[in-house]
Coordinates of C-alpha atoms in Angstrom, one line a residue:
M120 CA -17.3 11.4 17.7
H121 CA -16.1 12.2 21.2
F122 CA -13.2 14.5 20.3
R123 CA -14.8 17.3 18.3
D124 CA -11.8 19.6 18.5
R125 CA -9.1 17.0 17.7
A126 CA -5.9 18.1 16.1
I127 CA -3.8 15.8 14.0
I128 CA 0.0 16.6 13.8
R129 CA 1.8 14.8 11.0
L130 CA 5.6 14.6 11.3
E131 CA 8.3 13.3 9.0
T132 CA 10.8 12.2 11.6
V133 CA 10.8 12.5 15.4
D134 CA 12.6 10.8 18.3
S135 CA 9.4 9.4 19.7
T136 CA 5.7 10.4 19.1
N137 CA 5.2 9.9 22.9
N138 CA 8.1 12.3 23.6
Y139 CA 6.6 14.9 21.2
A140 CA 3.3 14.6 22.9
A141 CA 4.9 15.0 26.4
N142 CA 6.6 18.2 25.2
L143 CA 3.3 19.5 23.9
L144 CA 1.8 18.9 27.3
R145 CA 4.6 20.7 29.1
L146 CA 4.3 23.7 26.8
S147 CA 0.5 24.0 26.4
S148 CA -2.9 22.3 26.8
P149 CA -3.4 20.5 23.5
P150 CA -7.0 19.6 22.6
D151 CA -8.4 16.4 24.0
G152 CA -7.8 13.6 21.5
T153 CA -4.8 15.3 19.8
V154 CA -3.0 12.8 17.5
I155 CA 0.7 12.9 16.6
T156 CA 1.8 10.6 13.8
A157 CA 5.2 10.2 12.2
Q158 CA 6.8 8.5 9.2
E159 CA 9.9 7.6 11.3
Q160 CA 10.9 7.4 15.0
T161 CA 14.6 7.5 15.8
H162 CA 14.1 6.5 19.5
G163 CA 10.8 4.7 19.6
K164 CA 9.8 3.3 23.0
G165 CA 8.2 0.0 24.0
Q166 CA 7.2 -1.7 27.2
R167 CA 9.7 -2.7 29.9
G168 CA 12.1 0.1 28.7
S169 CA 12.5 -1.6 25.3
S170 CA 12.9 0.2 22.0
W171 CA 10.5 0.1 19.1
V172 CA 12.3 -0.2 15.7
A173 CA 10.3 0.4 12.5
L174 CA 11.4 1.2 8.9
K175 CA 10.6 4.7 7.7
G176 CA 7.1 5.0 6.2
D177 CA 6.2 1.4 6.5
N178 CA 4.3 1.4 9.8
L179 CA 1.8 3.3 11.9
L180 CA 3.7 5.2 14.6
T181 CA 1.2 7.4 16.5
S182 CA 0.4 8.8 19.9
M183 CA -2.8 10.4 21.3
I184 CA -3.2 12.8 24.2
V185 CA -6.3 12.4 26.3
Y186 CA -7.5 13.8 29.6
P187 CA -9.3 10.9 31.3
N188 CA -9.9 12.6 34.7
F189 CA -12.9 10.3 35.3
L190 CA -10.4 7.5 36.0
N191 CA -8.2 7.0 39.1
A192 CA -5.4 4.7 40.2
S193 CA -7.7 1.8 41.0
N194 CA -9.4 1.7 37.6
S195 CA -6.9 3.3 35.2
F196 CA -6.3 -0.1 33.4
G197 CA -9.6 0.6 31.6
L198 CA -7.7 3.0 29.3
S199 CA -5.1 0.3 28.5
Q200 CA -7.9 -2.1 27.8
I201 CA -9.7 0.1 25.3
A202 CA -6.4 1.1 23.6
A203 CA -5.7 -2.6 23.0
I204 CA -9.2 -3.5 21.9
A205 CA -9.1 -0.6 19.4
V206 CA -6.0 -2.0 17.8
K207 CA -7.4 -5.6 17.9
E208 CA -10.6 -4.5 16.1
T209 CA -8.6 -2.4 13.6
I210 CA -6.4 -5.3 12.6
E211 CA -9.3 -7.7 12.5
S212 CA -11.0 -5.4 10.0
L213 CA -8.0 -5.6 7.7
C214 CA -7.1 -9.3 7.8
D215 CA -9.0 -12.6 8.0
K216 CA -7.3 -13.8 11.1
D217 CA -7.9 -14.2 14.8
V218 CA -6.3 -11.3 16.7
Y219 CA -5.4 -11.6 20.4
I220 CA -4.3 -9.2 23.2
K221 CA -1.2 -10.4 25.0
W222 CA -1.4 -8.9 28.5
P223 CA -1.2 -6.1 29.1
N224 CA -1.6 -4.7 25.6
D225 CA 0.6 -6.3 22.9
I226 CA -1.3 -7.5 19.9
I227 CA -0.7 -11.0 18.6
V228 CA -1.7 -12.8 15.3
N229 CA -0.6 -16.3 14.6
N230 CA 1.5 -16.3 17.8
K231 CA 3.5 -13.3 16.6
K232 CA 3.5 -9.7 17.6
I233 CA 2.0 -7.2 15.2
A234 CA 1.5 -4.2 17.4
G235 CA 2.4 -2.7 20.8
I236 CA 1.1 0.0 23.0
L237 CA 2.8 2.3 25.6
I238 CA 0.7 4.5 27.8
E239 CA 2.3 7.2 29.9
Y240 CA 0.3 8.9 32.7
N241 CA 0.4 12.3 34.4
W242 CA -1.2 12.1 37.8
S243 CA -2.9 14.7 39.9
E244 CA -3.1 13.1 43.3
T245 CA -5.1 9.9 42.6
K246 CA -6.7 11.1 39.4
I247 CA -5.2 11.0 35.9
Q248 CA -4.5 14.5 34.7
S249 CA -3.5 13.4 31.2
A250 CA -2.3 10.3 29.4
I251 CA -0.3 9.7 26.2
I252 CA -1.3 6.5 24.3
G253 CA 1.5 5.4 22.0
W254 CA 0.6 2.9 19.3
G255 CA 3.0 1.1 17.0
I256 CA 1.4 -1.1 14.3
N257 CA 3.5 -3.1 11.8
I258 CA 1.8 -2.5 8.5
N259 CA 4.0 -2.7 5.4
Q260 CA 7.4 -3.8 6.7
R261 CA 8.4 -7.2 5.3
Q262 CA 11.5 -8.0 7.4
F263 CA 12.2 -7.8 11.1
E264 CA 15.2 -8.5 13.3
L265 CA 13.0 -10.5 15.7
L266 CA 11.4 -13.7 14.4
S267 CA 8.5 -13.1 16.7
A268 CA 7.4 -9.9 14.8
Q269 CA 5.3 -9.6 11.7
S270 CA 3.2 -7.1 9.7
L271 CA -0.2 -6.8 8.1
R272 CA 1.5 -7.0 4.7
M273 CA 3.2 -10.3 5.7
I274 CA -0.2 -11.7 6.7
T275 CA -2.3 -10.4 3.8
G276 CA 0.2 -9.9 1.0
R277 CA -1.3 -6.4 0.5
H278 CA 0.2 -2.9 0.8
M279 CA -2.0 -0.7 3.0
P280 CA -1.8 3.1 3.4
T281 CA -0.9 3.9 7.0
E282 CA -3.3 6.9 7.0
S283 CA -6.2 4.5 6.2
V284 CA -5.3 2.3 9.2
L285 CA -5.0 5.4 11.4
D286 CA -8.5 6.5 10.4
V287 CA -9.9 3.1 11.5
L288 CA -7.9 3.1 14.7
I289 CA -9.2 6.6 15.7
D290 CA -12.8 5.6 14.9
R291 CA -12.6 2.4 17.0
F292 CA -10.8 4.2 19.9
D293 CA -13.3 7.1 20.1
R294 CA -16.2 4.7 20.3
L295 CA -14.5 2.7 23.1
Y296 CA -13.4 5.9 24.9
D297 CA -17.0 7.1 25.0
A298 CA -18.1 3.7 26.5
L299 CA -15.4 3.9 29.1
K300 CA -16.4 7.5 30.0
Q301 CA -20.0 6.3 30.3
G302 CA -18.9 3.8 32.9
K303 CA -19.3 0.6 30.8
R304 CA -16.1 -0.9 32.3
D305 CA -17.7 -4.4 32.8
D306 CA -18.5 -4.6 29.1
I307 CA -15.0 -3.5 28.2
K308 CA -13.4 -5.9 30.5
K309 CA -15.5 -8.8 29.2
T310 CA -14.4 -8.0 25.6
Y311 CA -10.8 -7.7 26.8
L312 CA -10.9 -11.1 28.5
Q313 CA -12.6 -12.8 25.5
H314 CA -9.6 -11.9 23.3
L315 CA -6.8 -12.2 25.9
Y316 CA -4.0 -14.4 24.7
K317 CA -3.7 -17.7 26.8
F318 CA -6.7 -16.7 28.9
Q319 CA -7.8 -19.8 30.9
E320 CA -5.1 -21.9 29.2
K321 CA -2.1 -23.5 30.9
A322 CA 1.1 -21.8 29.9
A323 CA 4.7 -21.3 31.2
Y324 CA 5.9 -18.0 32.7
H325 CA 9.0 -16.5 34.1
F326 CA 7.9 -15.3 37.6
Q327 CA 10.2 -14.1 40.4
N328 CA 13.3 -15.8 39.0
E329 CA 11.6 -19.1 38.4
I330 CA 9.6 -20.9 35.7
I331 CA 6.0 -21.6 36.7
H332 CA 3.1 -23.2 34.9
A333 CA -0.2 -21.4 35.5
V334 CA -3.6 -20.4 34.0
I335 CA -4.7 -16.7 33.6
S336 CA -8.0 -16.5 35.5
D337 CA -8.6 -12.7 35.5
V338 CA -7.1 -9.2 35.3
A339 CA -7.6 -6.9 38.2
E340 CA -9.0 -3.4 38.0
D341 CA -5.5 -2.0 38.6
G342 CA -4.2 -4.1 35.6
K343 CA -2.4 -6.8 37.6
L344 CA -2.5 -10.3 36.0
I345 CA -4.2 -12.9 38.1
L346 CA -3.1 -16.5 37.6
V347 CA -3.6 -19.8 39.3
K348 CA -0.5 -22.0 39.6
E349 CA -0.5 -25.8 39.5
G350 CA -1.7 -26.8 42.9
G351 CA -4.2 -24.0 43.2
E352 CA -2.2 -21.1 44.5
E353 CA -3.3 -17.7 43.2
I354 CA -0.8 -15.0 42.3
R355 CA -1.0 -11.4 41.2
A356 CA 1.8 -10.0 39.0
D357 CA 2.6 -6.7 37.4
I358 CA 4.4 -6.2 34.1
K359 CA 7.9 -6.1 35.7
E360 CA 7.4 -9.4 37.6
I361 CA 6.1 -11.8 34.9
S362 CA 6.6 -12.7 31.3
L363 CA 5.1 -15.4 29.1
I364 CA 7.4 -18.1 27.7
F365 CA 6.5 -18.7 24.1

């Protein structure tokens, strides 16, 4: 295991595990790999400034503090890749379904979202000083406001202890983090692309105030999505510029 001095902080209720982790970093230097997990978040955060709503005790709401100073601005997306692969592998180990990563790091089963990831970075010039990886995995919740959401229990029919899922997630992430630190970025990217939702498939996207049809051809080192439009034009987009139309 990479994080020998890991601390695990278990909370009943918190505004956001990512916010709690950020406050820890402001006040001290928590051990590398510190995990914060909560039964309930009152102001959970998602990508694009969205909220993450989950019923108390039903889901895994957790954040991890890491110090990946071996990464810089040009290859920082490697951390996002392993955070997503770790969740994908965790869910695959618990259900007999194909699990995909929807760029950049949502997790999809049966075309519905089952988990999301939010990574917040602290930079020191071009190096990452610290990062907070926030995971939200729908485990036992059986009803959602959004029809596009689901849980492991909805898929398997089984109740699963959130602590057991956390143990699997930590184990998978630690192994991948070691590989990233050892410079195995090509292997990690290959795995990421193999399980990328709609990779090399024609799909519709909202891009720069229009609807386009394009094929994902690659993901750049900095995390930008590379697509080829009908007609052969290549475009590169970040998360604020493009969204998949289901």
